[in-house]
PDB file of C-alpha atoms in Angstrom:
ATOM      1  CA  MET J  24     -22.227   2.429  -6.590  1.00  0.00           C
ATOM      2  CA  THR J  25     -19.356   3.748  -8.919  1.00  0.00           C
ATOM      3  CA  SER J  26     -17.269   1.852 -11.355  1.00  0.00           C
ATOM      4  CA  ALA J  27     -14.783   1.040  -8.526  1.00  0.00           C
ATOM      5  CA  SER J  28     -16.667  -2.208  -7.380  1.00  0.00           C
ATOM      6  CA  THR J  29     -14.959  -5.111  -7.690  1.00  0.00           C
ATOM      7  CA  GLY J  30     -18.423  -6.927  -7.915  1.00  0.00           C
ATOM      8  CA  ALA J  31     -18.950  -7.179  -4.518  1.00  0.00           C
ATOM      9  CA  SER J  32     -22.061  -5.821  -2.920  1.00  0.00           C
ATOM     10  CA  THR J  33     -21.197  -4.499   0.549  1.00  0.00           C
ATOM     11  CA  GLY J  34     -20.408  -0.301  -0.735  1.00  0.00           C
ATOM     12  CA  ALA J  35     -18.672   1.830  -0.871  1.00  0.00           C
ATOM     13  CA  ARG J  36     -14.870  -0.306  -0.973  1.00  0.00           C
ATOM     14  CA  PRO J  37     -11.527  -0.087  -2.739  1.00  0.00           C
ATOM     15  CA  ARG J  38     -11.398  -1.197  -6.300  1.00  0.00           C
ATOM     16  CA  VAL J  39      -7.980  -2.333  -5.375  1.00  0.00           C
ATOM     17  CA  VAL J  40      -5.671  -1.642  -1.918  1.00  0.00           C
ATOM     18  CA  LEU J  41      -1.503  -1.436  -2.767  1.00  0.00           C
ATOM     19  CA  VAL J  42       0.916  -3.554  -0.392  1.00  0.00           C
ATOM     20  CA  GLY J  43       4.767  -3.223   0.801  1.00  0.00           C
ATOM     21  CA  PRO J  44       7.768  -1.915   1.648  1.00  0.00           C
ATOM     22  CA  PRO J  45       8.737   1.952   0.678  1.00  0.00           C
ATOM     23  CA  GLY J  46      10.035   2.174  -2.464  1.00  0.00           C
ATOM     24  CA  SER J  47       8.081  -0.080  -4.043  1.00  0.00           C
ATOM     25  CA  GLY J  48       5.731   2.651  -4.821  1.00  0.00           C
ATOM     26  CA  LYS J  49       2.949   2.579  -3.989  1.00  0.00           C
ATOM     27  CA  SER J  50       1.686   6.597  -3.800  1.00  0.00           C
ATOM     28  CA  THR J  51       2.679   6.326  -7.584  1.00  0.00           C
ATOM     29  CA  VAL J  52       0.913   3.372  -8.924  1.00  0.00           C
ATOM     30  CA  ALA J  53      -2.119   4.955  -7.209  1.00  0.00           C
ATOM     31  CA  GLN J  54      -1.861   7.486  -8.439  1.00  0.00           C
ATOM     32  CA  ALA J  55      -1.612   6.151 -11.947  1.00  0.00           C
ATOM     33  CA  LEU J  56      -4.438   3.179 -11.879  1.00  0.00           C
ATOM     34  CA  ALA J  57      -6.425   6.199 -10.732  1.00  0.00           C
ATOM     35  CA  ARG J  58      -5.942   8.144 -13.795  1.00  0.00           C
ATOM     36  CA  ARG J  59      -6.573   5.164 -16.215  1.00  0.00           C
ATOM     37  CA  TRP J  60      -9.826   3.643 -13.671  1.00  0.00           C
ATOM     38  CA  GLN J  61     -10.705   7.210 -13.711  1.00  0.00           C
ATOM     39  CA  LEU J  62     -11.222   7.078  -9.585  1.00  0.00           C
ATOM     40  CA  ALA J  63      -9.938   8.818  -6.924  1.00  0.00           C
ATOM     41  CA  PRO J  64      -6.894   7.497  -5.138  1.00  0.00           C
ATOM     42  CA  ARG J  65      -5.849   7.608  -1.454  1.00  0.00           C
ATOM     43  CA  ASP J  66      -3.061   6.767   0.660  1.00  0.00           C
ATOM     44  CA  THR J  67      -3.276   5.813   4.887  1.00  0.00           C
ATOM     45  CA  ASP J  68      -0.242   7.763   5.227  1.00  0.00           C
ATOM     46  CA  ALA J  69      -1.782  11.470   4.298  1.00  0.00           C
ATOM     47  CA  ASP J  70      -5.096  10.565   5.740  1.00  0.00           C
ATOM     48  CA  VAL J  71      -3.125   9.914   9.062  1.00  0.00           C
ATOM     49  CA  GLU J  72      -0.893  13.281   9.155  1.00  0.00           C
ATOM     50  CA  SER J  73      -4.195  14.304   7.747  1.00  0.00           C
ATOM     51  CA  ALA J  74      -5.493  13.628  11.760  1.00  0.00           C
ATOM     52  CA  ALA J  75      -2.600  14.066  13.554  1.00  0.00           C
ATOM     53  CA  GLY J  76      -1.787  17.183  12.008  1.00  0.00           C
ATOM     54  CA  LYS J  77       1.985  16.769  11.808  1.00  0.00           C
ATOM     55  CA  PRO J  78       3.432  14.904   9.283  1.00  0.00           C
ATOM     56  CA  VAL J  79       4.472  11.062  10.094  1.00  0.00           C
ATOM     57  CA  ALA J  80       8.949  11.293  10.846  1.00  0.00           C
ATOM     58  CA  ASP J  81       6.656  14.447  13.771  1.00  0.00           C
ATOM     59  CA  ILE J  82       4.301  11.328  14.856  1.00  0.00           C
ATOM     60  CA  PHE J  83       6.155   8.883  15.600  1.00  0.00           C
ATOM     61  CA  VAL J  84       8.981  11.500  17.138  1.00  0.00           C
ATOM     62  CA  ASP J  85       6.825  13.003  19.238  1.00  0.00           C
ATOM     63  CA  ASP J  86       4.434  10.348  19.898  1.00  0.00           C
ATOM     64  CA  GLY J  87       5.647   7.166  19.125  1.00  0.00           C
ATOM     65  CA  GLU J  88       5.640   4.684  16.749  1.00  0.00           C
ATOM     66  CA  PRO J  89       3.215   3.035  19.411  1.00  0.00           C
ATOM     67  CA  ARG J  90       1.521   5.970  18.215  1.00  0.00           C
ATOM     68  CA  PHE J  91       1.459   6.688  14.743  1.00  0.00           C
ATOM     69  CA  ARG J  92       0.825   3.075  13.836  1.00  0.00           C
ATOM     70  CA  GLU J  93      -2.689   3.490  16.177  1.00  0.00           C
ATOM     71  CA  LEU J  94      -3.472   6.098  13.899  1.00  0.00           C
ATOM     72  CA  GLU J  95      -2.506   4.638  11.119  1.00  0.00           C
ATOM     73  CA  HIS J  96      -4.764   1.299  12.035  1.00  0.00           C
ATOM     74  CA  GLU J  97      -8.033   4.049  12.409  1.00  0.00           C
ATOM     75  CA  ALA J  98      -6.751   5.117   8.341  1.00  0.00           C
ATOM     76  CA  VAL J  99      -6.843   1.981   6.776  1.00  0.00           C
ATOM     77  CA  ARG J 100     -10.473   0.958   8.646  1.00  0.00           C
ATOM     78  CA  VAL J 101     -12.036   3.529   7.555  1.00  0.00           C
ATOM     79  CA  ALA J 102      -9.973   3.942   4.096  1.00  0.00           C
ATOM     80  CA  LEU J 103     -11.403   0.415   3.503  1.00  0.00           C
ATOM     81  CA  ALA J 104     -15.239   0.781   4.581  1.00  0.00           C
ATOM     82  CA  GLU J 105     -15.539   4.134   2.454  1.00  0.00           C
ATOM     83  CA  HIS J 106     -13.018   4.668   0.356  1.00  0.00           C
ATOM     84  CA  ASP J 107     -14.217   3.548  -3.090  1.00  0.00           C
ATOM     85  CA  GLY J 108     -10.967   4.761  -5.700  1.00  0.00           C
ATOM     86  CA  VAL J 109      -7.753   2.922  -5.588  1.00  0.00           C
ATOM     87  CA  LEU J 110      -5.684   2.760  -2.160  1.00  0.00           C
ATOM     88  CA  ALA J 111      -2.161   2.361  -0.501  1.00  0.00           C
ATOM     89  CA  LEU J 112      -1.176   1.623   2.556  1.00  0.00           C
ATOM     90  CA  GLY J 113       1.805   2.715   5.143  1.00  0.00           C
ATOM     91  CA  GLY J 114       4.511   0.675   4.107  1.00  0.00           C
ATOM     92  CA  GLY J 115       3.682  -1.184   7.754  1.00  0.00           C
ATOM     93  CA  ALA J 116       0.061  -1.091   7.766  1.00  0.00           C
ATOM     94  CA  VAL J 117       0.938  -4.967   7.957  1.00  0.00           C
ATOM     95  CA  LEU J 118       2.102  -5.150  10.350  1.00  0.00           C
ATOM     96  CA  HIS J 119      -1.721  -4.441  12.624  1.00  0.00           C
ATOM     97  CA  PRO J 120      -3.146  -7.830  13.305  1.00  0.00           C
ATOM     98  CA  ALA J 121      -6.334  -5.795  13.224  1.00  0.00           C
ATOM     99  CA  THR J 122      -5.069  -4.771  10.325  1.00  0.00           C
ATOM    100  CA  GLN J 123      -4.354  -7.456   9.028  1.00  0.00           C
ATOM    101  CA  ASP J 124      -8.208  -9.005   9.643  1.00  0.00           C
ATOM    102  CA  ALA J 125      -9.455  -6.195   7.931  1.00  0.00           C
ATOM    103  CA  LEU J 126      -7.438  -6.873   5.249  1.00  0.00           C
ATOM    104  CA  ALA J 127      -8.523 -10.222   5.397  1.00  0.00           C
ATOM    105  CA  ALA J 128     -12.295  -9.547   5.438  1.00  0.00           C
ATOM    106  CA  TYR J 129     -11.838  -7.965   2.591  1.00  0.00           C
ATOM    107  CA  ARG J 130     -10.363  -9.814   0.017  1.00  0.00           C
ATOM    108  CA  GLU J 131     -12.708 -13.288   1.252  1.00  0.00           C
ATOM    109  CA  ALA J 132     -15.438  -9.762   0.224  1.00  0.00           C
ATOM    110  CA  GLY J 133     -14.249 -10.232  -3.149  1.00  0.00           C
ATOM    111  CA  GLY J 134     -11.670  -7.279  -2.795  1.00  0.00           C
ATOM    112  CA  VAL J 135      -8.269  -7.204  -4.437  1.00  0.00           C
ATOM    113  CA  VAL J 136      -4.870  -6.466  -1.848  1.00  0.00           C
ATOM    114  CA  VAL J 137      -1.269  -6.030  -4.375  1.00  0.00           C
ATOM    115  CA  PHE J 138       1.510  -6.384  -3.039  1.00  0.00           C
ATOM    116  CA  LEU J 139       4.207  -3.967  -4.847  1.00  0.00           C
ATOM    117  CA  ASP J 140       7.697  -5.634  -4.639  1.00  0.00           C
ATOM    118  CA  VAL J 141      10.780  -4.270  -4.519  1.00  0.00           C
ATOM    119  CA  THR J 142      13.531  -5.350  -4.153  1.00  0.00           C
ATOM    120  CA  LEU J 143      17.415  -2.620  -2.530  1.00  0.00           C
ATOM    121  CA  ARG J 144      18.786  -2.178  -5.877  1.00  0.00           C
ATOM    122  CA  HIS J 145      15.327  -0.705  -7.077  1.00  0.00           C
ATOM    123  CA  ALA J 146      14.640   0.201  -4.190  1.00  0.00           C
ATOM    124  CA  ALA J 147      17.066   3.090  -3.265  1.00  0.00           C
ATOM    125  CA  PRO J 148      16.371   6.177  -5.566  1.00  0.00           C
ATOM    126  CA  ARG J 149      13.143   6.043  -4.346  1.00  0.00           C
ATOM    127  CA  VAL J 150      13.486   6.384  -0.853  1.00  0.00           C
ATOM    128  CA  GLY J 151      16.589   8.744  -1.168  1.00  0.00           C
ATOM    129  CA  PHE J 152      16.529   7.186   2.055  1.00  0.00           C
ATOM    130  CA  ASN J 153      16.455  10.875   4.073  1.00  0.00           C
ATOM    131  CA  GLN J 154      15.052  11.786   7.499  1.00  0.00           C
ATOM    132  CA  SER J 155      10.965  11.940   6.501  1.00  0.00           C
ATOM    133  CA  ARG J 156      11.578   8.235   6.484  1.00  0.00           C
ATOM    134  CA  PRO J 157      11.841   7.304   9.979  1.00  0.00           C
ATOM    135  CA  LEU J 158      12.590   3.686  10.464  1.00  0.00           C
ATOM    136  CA  LEU J 159      15.438   4.197   7.754  1.00  0.00           C
ATOM    137  CA  LEU J 160      17.667   6.235  10.251  1.00  0.00           C
ATOM    138  CA  GLY J 161      21.227   5.067  11.127  1.00  0.00           C
ATOM    139  CA  ASN J 162      22.072   2.918   7.978  1.00  0.00           C
ATOM    140  CA  PRO J 163      19.385   2.904   6.126  1.00  0.00           C
ATOM    141  CA  ARG J 164      19.829   0.618   3.203  1.00  0.00           C
ATOM    142  CA  ALA J 165      20.802  -1.469   6.181  1.00  0.00           C
ATOM    143  CA  ARG J 166      17.277  -0.939   7.726  1.00  0.00           C
ATOM    144  CA  TRP J 167      15.672  -0.980   4.968  1.00  0.00           C
ATOM    145  CA  GLN J 168      17.068  -4.675   4.161  1.00  0.00           C
ATOM    146  CA  ALA J 169      15.818  -5.867   7.462  1.00  0.00           C
ATOM    147  CA  LEU J 170      12.545  -4.342   7.960  1.00  0.00           C
ATOM    148  CA  MET J 171      12.507  -6.222   3.741  1.00  0.00           C
ATOM    149  CA  ASP J 172      13.253  -8.970   5.094  1.00  0.00           C
ATOM    150  CA  GLU J 173      10.953  -9.082   8.604  1.00  0.00           C
ATOM    151  CA  ARG J 174       7.545  -7.787   6.712  1.00  0.00           C
ATOM    152  CA  ARG J 175       7.827  -9.846   3.607  1.00  0.00           C
ATOM    153  CA  PRO J 176       6.143 -13.073   4.401  1.00  0.00           C
ATOM    154  CA  VAL J 177       3.598 -10.263   6.189  1.00  0.00           C
ATOM    155  CA  TYR J 178       3.272  -8.902   2.458  1.00  0.00           C
ATOM    156  CA  GLN J 179       2.888 -12.068   0.829  1.00  0.00           C
ATOM    157  CA  ARG J 180       0.013 -13.625   3.408  1.00  0.00           C
ATOM    158  CA  VAL J 181      -1.541 -10.848   2.811  1.00  0.00           C
ATOM    159  CA  ALA J 182      -1.435 -10.260  -0.975  1.00  0.00           C
ATOM    160  CA  THR J 183      -4.041 -11.967  -4.200  1.00  0.00           C
ATOM    161  CA  LEU J 184      -1.881 -10.721  -6.630  1.00  0.00           C
ATOM    162  CA  VAL J 185       1.845  -9.780  -6.406  1.00  0.00           C
ATOM    163  CA  VAL J 186       3.515  -7.149  -8.751  1.00  0.00           C
ATOM    164  CA  SER J 187       7.025  -6.449  -8.413  1.00  0.00           C
ATOM    165  CA  THR J 188       7.833  -2.227  -9.684  1.00  0.00           C
ATOM    166  CA  ASP J 189      11.302  -3.538  -9.910  1.00  0.00           C
ATOM    167  CA  GLY J 190      13.156  -1.984 -13.527  1.00  0.00           C
ATOM    168  CA  ILE J 191       9.163  -0.055 -14.802  1.00  0.00           C
ATOM    169  CA  THR J 192       7.812   2.363 -14.624  1.00  0.00           C
ATOM    170  CA  PRO J 193       4.647   3.165 -12.269  1.00  0.00           C
ATOM    171  CA  ALA J 194       2.655   3.253 -15.477  1.00  0.00           C
ATOM    172  CA  GLN J 195       3.754  -0.203 -16.617  1.00  0.00           C
ATOM    173  CA  VAL J 196       3.266  -1.365 -13.315  1.00  0.00           C
ATOM    174  CA  ALA J 197      -0.870  -0.533 -13.262  1.00  0.00           C
ATOM    175  CA  GLU J 198      -0.903  -1.993 -16.786  1.00  0.00           C
ATOM    176  CA  ARG J 199       0.440  -4.929 -15.525  1.00  0.00           C
ATOM    177  CA  ILE J 200      -1.955  -4.783 -12.454  1.00  0.00           C
ATOM    178  CA  GLU J 201      -4.584  -3.873 -14.600  1.00  0.00           C
ATOM    179  CA  GLU J 202      -4.058  -6.995 -16.986  1.00  0.00           C
ATOM    180  CA  ALA J 203      -3.585  -9.506 -13.660  1.00  0.00           C
ATOM    181  CA  LEU J 204      -7.452  -8.272 -12.750  1.00  0.00           C
ATOM    182  CA  ALA J 205      -8.769  -9.005 -15.833  1.00  0.00           C
ATOM    183  CA  ASP J 206      -6.962 -12.201 -15.877  1.00  0.00           C
ATOM    184  CA  GLN J 207      -8.314 -13.260 -12.930  1.00  0.00           C
ATOM    185  CA  ARG J 208     -11.579 -11.809 -13.752  1.00  0.00           C
ATOM    186  CA  GLY J 209     -11.927 -13.566 -16.803  1.00  0.00           C
ATOM    187  CA  GLY J 210     -11.894  -9.919 -18.915  1.00  0.00           C
ATOM    188  CA  SER J 211     -14.638  -8.080 -17.190  1.00  0.00           C
ATOM    189  CA  GLU J 212     -12.756  -5.196 -15.861  1.00  0.00           C
ATOM    190  CA  GLY J 213     -11.436  -4.465 -19.452  1.00  0.00           C
ATOM    191  CA  GLY J 214     -12.803  -1.560 -20.853  1.00  0.00           C
ATOM    192  CA  ARG J 215     -13.533   0.651 -16.593  1.00  0.00           C
TER     193      ARG J 215
END
């Protein structure tokens, strides 16, 4: 087992799982944390694209959202079981009941789920509200806010830690996560 261990001896699993809405910085923060900890980052959206052989937006158009959610849940399940680095989940992954159960089991085994919270004002420039985000088509700002209103309680329920990404860099978010983990574990995370 590598230094990615979160403390339990249940085998490889992510050191941290990041959840949050589009524009919260999950993928970028995962990369920043992975660099700090000398671990591999992983993004379940990339896993879904690899499995399907096409971009997420094309999966939505060609196969529909239900098929995408099936592929997404499978990607989360596999990554939780196999990946021992930093894991970023797609924004809607937490909506699948089986994914919520898998995250609960991960937390019970000592895993850390970080909800990267963000307001629309700070998410908008990051997201760009382009067509690669199929759930934001139409009025993207209103759609983003509606999605966030729907998902916020779920993000909060699955998380063990909440970190706002408003107005700070991904490196600063990574630093806040690292500090919070060190505080939670009495400093045992330091130096890893």
